[in-house]
PDB file of C-alpha atoms in Angstrom:
ATOM      1  CA  MET A   1      -9.604  -7.295  14.230  1.00  0.00           C
ATOM      2  CA  LYS A   2      -8.944  -5.266  11.093  1.00  0.00           C
ATOM      3  CA  TYR A   3      -5.592  -4.921   9.386  1.00  0.00           C
ATOM      4  CA  GLY A   4      -4.488  -1.994   7.293  1.00  0.00           C
ATOM      5  CA  ILE A   5      -1.581  -0.092   5.846  1.00  0.00           C
ATOM      6  CA  ASP A   6      -0.191   3.397   5.700  1.00  0.00           C
ATOM      7  CA  VAL A   7       1.199   4.737   2.450  1.00  0.00           C
ATOM      8  CA  SER A   8       3.083   7.803   1.276  1.00  0.00           C
ATOM      9  CA  TYR A   9       5.296   8.950  -1.582  1.00  0.00           C
ATOM     10  CA  ALA A  10       7.707   6.167  -0.532  1.00  0.00           C
ATOM     11  CA  GLN A  11       5.345   3.519  -1.963  1.00  0.00           C
ATOM     12  CA  GLU A  12       5.162   4.775  -5.535  1.00  0.00           C
ATOM     13  CA  ASP A  13       3.676   1.710  -7.252  1.00  0.00           C
ATOM     14  CA  PHE A  14       1.677   0.301  -4.364  1.00  0.00           C
ATOM     15  CA  ASP A  15      -0.822  -2.412  -5.354  1.00  0.00           C
ATOM     16  CA  PHE A  16      -3.943  -1.829  -3.264  1.00  0.00           C
ATOM     17  CA  ASN A  17      -5.776  -4.788  -4.794  1.00  0.00           C
ATOM     18  CA  GLN A  18      -2.940  -7.042  -3.655  1.00  0.00           C
ATOM     19  CA  ALA A  19      -3.143  -5.513  -0.183  1.00  0.00           C
ATOM     20  CA  VAL A  20      -6.860  -6.372  -0.060  1.00  0.00           C
ATOM     21  CA  SER A  21      -6.034  -9.913  -1.227  1.00  0.00           C
ATOM     22  CA  ASN A  22      -3.561 -10.091   1.666  1.00  0.00           C
ATOM     23  CA  GLY A  23      -6.271  -9.214   4.186  1.00  0.00           C
ATOM     24  CA  LYS A  24      -5.845  -5.457   4.508  1.00  0.00           C
ATOM     25  CA  SER A  25      -9.158  -3.605   4.772  1.00  0.00           C
ATOM     26  CA  PHE A  26      -8.055   0.004   5.214  1.00  0.00           C
ATOM     27  CA  ALA A  27      -5.394   2.494   4.210  1.00  0.00           C
ATOM     28  CA  VAL A  28      -4.211   5.600   6.029  1.00  0.00           C
ATOM     29  CA  VAL A  29      -2.753   7.804   3.310  1.00  0.00           C
ATOM     30  CA  LYS A  30      -0.238  10.595   3.815  1.00  0.00           C
ATOM     31  CA  ILE A  31      -1.905  13.804   2.677  1.00  0.00           C
ATOM     32  CA  GLY A  32       1.060  16.065   3.285  1.00  0.00           C
ATOM     33  CA  GLU A  33       3.877  17.372   5.401  1.00  0.00           C
ATOM     34  CA  HIS A  34       4.539  20.831   6.809  1.00  0.00           C
ATOM     35  CA  ASP A  35       3.597  22.991   3.801  1.00  0.00           C
ATOM     36  CA  TYR A  36       3.228  20.583   0.879  1.00  0.00           C
ATOM     37  CA  MET A  37       0.863  17.900  -0.319  1.00  0.00           C
ATOM     38  CA  ASP A  38       2.266  14.392  -0.738  1.00  0.00           C
ATOM     39  CA  ASP A  39       3.044  13.884  -4.443  1.00  0.00           C
ATOM     40  CA  LEU A  40       1.202  10.560  -4.554  1.00  0.00           C
ATOM     41  CA  PHE A  41      -1.748  11.451  -2.344  1.00  0.00           C
ATOM     42  CA  ALA A  42      -4.398  11.486  -5.090  1.00  0.00           C
ATOM     43  CA  GLN A  43      -3.051   8.279  -6.644  1.00  0.00           C
ATOM     44  CA  HIS A  44      -3.005   6.511  -3.279  1.00  0.00           C
ATOM     45  CA  ILE A  45      -6.396   7.621  -1.996  1.00  0.00           C
ATOM     46  CA  ASN A  46      -8.027   6.710  -5.308  1.00  0.00           C
ATOM     47  CA  GLY A  47      -6.194   3.385  -5.444  1.00  0.00           C
ATOM     48  CA  ALA A  48      -7.354   2.478  -1.955  1.00  0.00           C
ATOM     49  CA  LEU A  49     -10.958   3.500  -2.623  1.00  0.00           C
ATOM     50  CA  ASN A  50     -11.023   1.690  -5.980  1.00  0.00           C
ATOM     51  CA  ALA A  51      -9.795  -1.467  -4.230  1.00  0.00           C
ATOM     52  CA  GLY A  52     -12.707  -1.193  -1.777  1.00  0.00           C
ATOM     53  CA  MET A  53     -10.669  -0.108   1.223  1.00  0.00           C
ATOM     54  CA  ASP A  54     -11.779   2.296   3.934  1.00  0.00           C
ATOM     55  CA  VAL A  55      -9.483   5.323   4.098  1.00  0.00           C
ATOM     56  CA  GLY A  56      -8.050   7.870   6.479  1.00  0.00           C
ATOM     57  CA  VAL A  57      -5.323  10.473   6.134  1.00  0.00           C
ATOM     58  CA  TYR A  58      -2.272  11.535   8.083  1.00  0.00           C
ATOM     59  CA  PHE A  59      -0.167  14.676   8.077  1.00  0.00           C
ATOM     60  CA  VAL A  60       3.462  14.945   9.182  1.00  0.00           C
ATOM     61  CA  SER A  61       4.101  18.045  11.275  1.00  0.00           C
ATOM     62  CA  ARG A  62       7.362  19.909  11.546  1.00  0.00           C
ATOM     63  CA  GLY A  63       5.843  22.645  13.689  1.00  0.00           C
ATOM     64  CA  LYS A  64       8.278  24.377  16.017  1.00  0.00           C
ATOM     65  CA  ASP A  65       5.894  26.627  17.910  1.00  0.00           C
ATOM     66  CA  ALA A  66       2.191  27.364  18.286  1.00  0.00           C
ATOM     67  CA  ASP A  67       2.062  29.684  15.269  1.00  0.00           C
ATOM     68  CA  SER A  68       3.773  27.294  12.861  1.00  0.00           C
ATOM     69  CA  ILE A  69       1.741  24.277  13.936  1.00  0.00           C
ATOM     70  CA  LYS A  70      -1.500  26.259  13.642  1.00  0.00           C
ATOM     71  CA  GLN A  71      -0.498  27.153  10.075  1.00  0.00           C
ATOM     72  CA  GLU A  72       0.135  23.467   9.382  1.00  0.00           C
ATOM     73  CA  ALA A  73      -3.254  22.534  10.820  1.00  0.00           C
ATOM     74  CA  GLN A  74      -5.024  25.068   8.624  1.00  0.00           C
ATOM     75  CA  PHE A  75      -3.052  23.805   5.628  1.00  0.00           C
ATOM     76  CA  MET A  76      -4.146  20.222   6.387  1.00  0.00           C
ATOM     77  CA  ALA A  77      -7.780  21.254   6.876  1.00  0.00           C
ATOM     78  CA  ASP A  78      -7.686  23.083   3.531  1.00  0.00           C
ATOM     79  CA  LEU A  79      -6.132  20.054   1.800  1.00  0.00           C
ATOM     80  CA  ILE A  80      -8.893  17.826   3.129  1.00  0.00           C
ATOM     81  CA  LYS A  81     -11.644  20.245   2.109  1.00  0.00           C
ATOM     82  CA  GLN A  82     -10.203  20.721  -1.384  1.00  0.00           C
ATOM     83  CA  ASN A  83      -9.146  17.162  -2.205  1.00  0.00           C
ATOM     84  CA  ILE A  84     -11.348  14.625  -0.460  1.00  0.00           C
ATOM     85  CA  SER A  85     -14.965  13.833  -1.159  1.00  0.00           C
ATOM     86  CA  ALA A  86     -14.945  10.303   0.277  1.00  0.00           C
ATOM     87  CA  GLU A  87     -15.818   9.591   3.890  1.00  0.00           C
ATOM     88  CA  LEU A  88     -12.682   9.280   6.023  1.00  0.00           C
ATOM     89  CA  LYS A  89     -13.816   6.183   7.919  1.00  0.00           C
ATOM     90  CA  CYS A  90     -10.307   5.675   9.293  1.00  0.00           C
ATOM     91  CA  GLY A  91      -9.889   9.172  10.618  1.00  0.00           C
ATOM     92  CA  ILE A  92      -7.604  12.148  10.366  1.00  0.00           C
ATOM     93  CA  TRP A  93      -4.230  11.810  12.050  1.00  0.00           C
ATOM     94  CA  LEU A  94      -1.364  14.071  13.080  1.00  0.00           C
ATOM     95  CA  ASP A  95       2.075  12.437  12.877  1.00  0.00           C
ATOM     96  CA  ILE A  96       4.298  14.182  15.418  1.00  0.00           C
ATOM     97  CA  GLU A  97       7.390  11.990  15.293  1.00  0.00           C
ATOM     98  CA  GLU A  98       9.423  14.566  13.367  1.00  0.00           C
ATOM     99  CA  CYS A  99       8.505  17.333  15.838  1.00  0.00           C
ATOM    100  CA  TYR A 100       9.526  15.199  18.771  1.00  0.00           C
ATOM    101  CA  TYR A 101      12.780  13.772  17.429  1.00  0.00           C
ATOM    102  CA  ASP A 102      13.994  16.791  15.442  1.00  0.00           C
ATOM    103  CA  GLN A 103      13.414  19.288  18.212  1.00  0.00           C
ATOM    104  CA  LYS A 104      13.870  17.201  21.361  1.00  0.00           C
ATOM    105  CA  LEU A 105      10.754  18.718  22.892  1.00  0.00           C
ATOM    106  CA  THR A 106       9.644  18.227  26.456  1.00  0.00           C
ATOM    107  CA  VAL A 107       6.385  16.403  27.064  1.00  0.00           C
ATOM    108  CA  GLN A 108       4.681  19.710  27.891  1.00  0.00           C
ATOM    109  CA  GLN A 109       5.988  21.432  24.753  1.00  0.00           C
ATOM    110  CA  LEU A 110       4.796  18.540  22.599  1.00  0.00           C
ATOM    111  CA  THR A 111       1.417  18.533  24.354  1.00  0.00           C
ATOM    112  CA  ASP A 112       1.041  22.264  23.705  1.00  0.00           C
ATOM    113  CA  LEU A 113       1.849  21.837  19.994  1.00  0.00           C
ATOM    114  CA  VAL A 114      -0.558  18.932  19.579  1.00  0.00           C
ATOM    115  CA  SER A 115      -3.307  20.812  21.415  1.00  0.00           C
ATOM    116  CA  ALA A 116      -2.864  23.855  19.167  1.00  0.00           C
ATOM    117  CA  PHE A 117      -3.084  21.651  16.053  1.00  0.00           C
ATOM    118  CA  ILE A 118      -6.202  19.834  17.244  1.00  0.00           C
ATOM    119  CA  ILE A 119      -7.962  23.090  18.178  1.00  0.00           C
ATOM    120  CA  VAL A 120      -7.512  24.428  14.633  1.00  0.00           C
ATOM    121  CA  MET A 121      -8.720  21.138  13.146  1.00  0.00           C
ATOM    122  CA  ASN A 122     -11.777  21.215  15.440  1.00  0.00           C
ATOM    123  CA  GLN A 123     -12.488  24.807  14.386  1.00  0.00           C
ATOM    124  CA  ASN A 124     -12.557  23.522  10.802  1.00  0.00           C
ATOM    125  CA  GLY A 125     -15.040  20.791  11.711  1.00  0.00           C
ATOM    126  CA  PHE A 126     -12.592  17.886  11.934  1.00  0.00           C
ATOM    127  CA  ASP A 127     -11.678  15.528  14.737  1.00  0.00           C
ATOM    128  CA  CYS A 128      -8.024  14.560  14.734  1.00  0.00           C
ATOM    129  CA  GLY A 129      -5.978  11.895  16.486  1.00  0.00           C
ATOM    130  CA  ILE A 130      -2.263  11.385  17.123  1.00  0.00           C
ATOM    131  CA  TYR A 131      -0.358   9.090  14.770  1.00  0.00           C
ATOM    132  CA  ALA A 132       3.116   8.134  15.897  1.00  0.00           C
TER     133      ALA A 132
END
């Protein structure tokens, strides 16, 4: 079994070397949310890679309908294309907790939003999983 971490702007001075010393082998780094890139994304992805960790990224959606979540998906795909040259061995993830809790969506509404997001990611050449 492998153990890892997720990090975002909330972990400003995160010590990736210490995480590796504590048995963590991968990091899933927040790349952004809705329409902005996480302020510490570059610092975190580089810190994880420099510590020898495998990396993946996650994106927090606040999409309210098919159009807004498709825009978010394209934004995430563009962020990945423009900012990541390393292999994402730990995947690309969509965090939908905010959509679900903020909007009190039905299962079908949430499924429709997630499907729309994944289709856009696939069209950009990326597989994407659900991170919640």
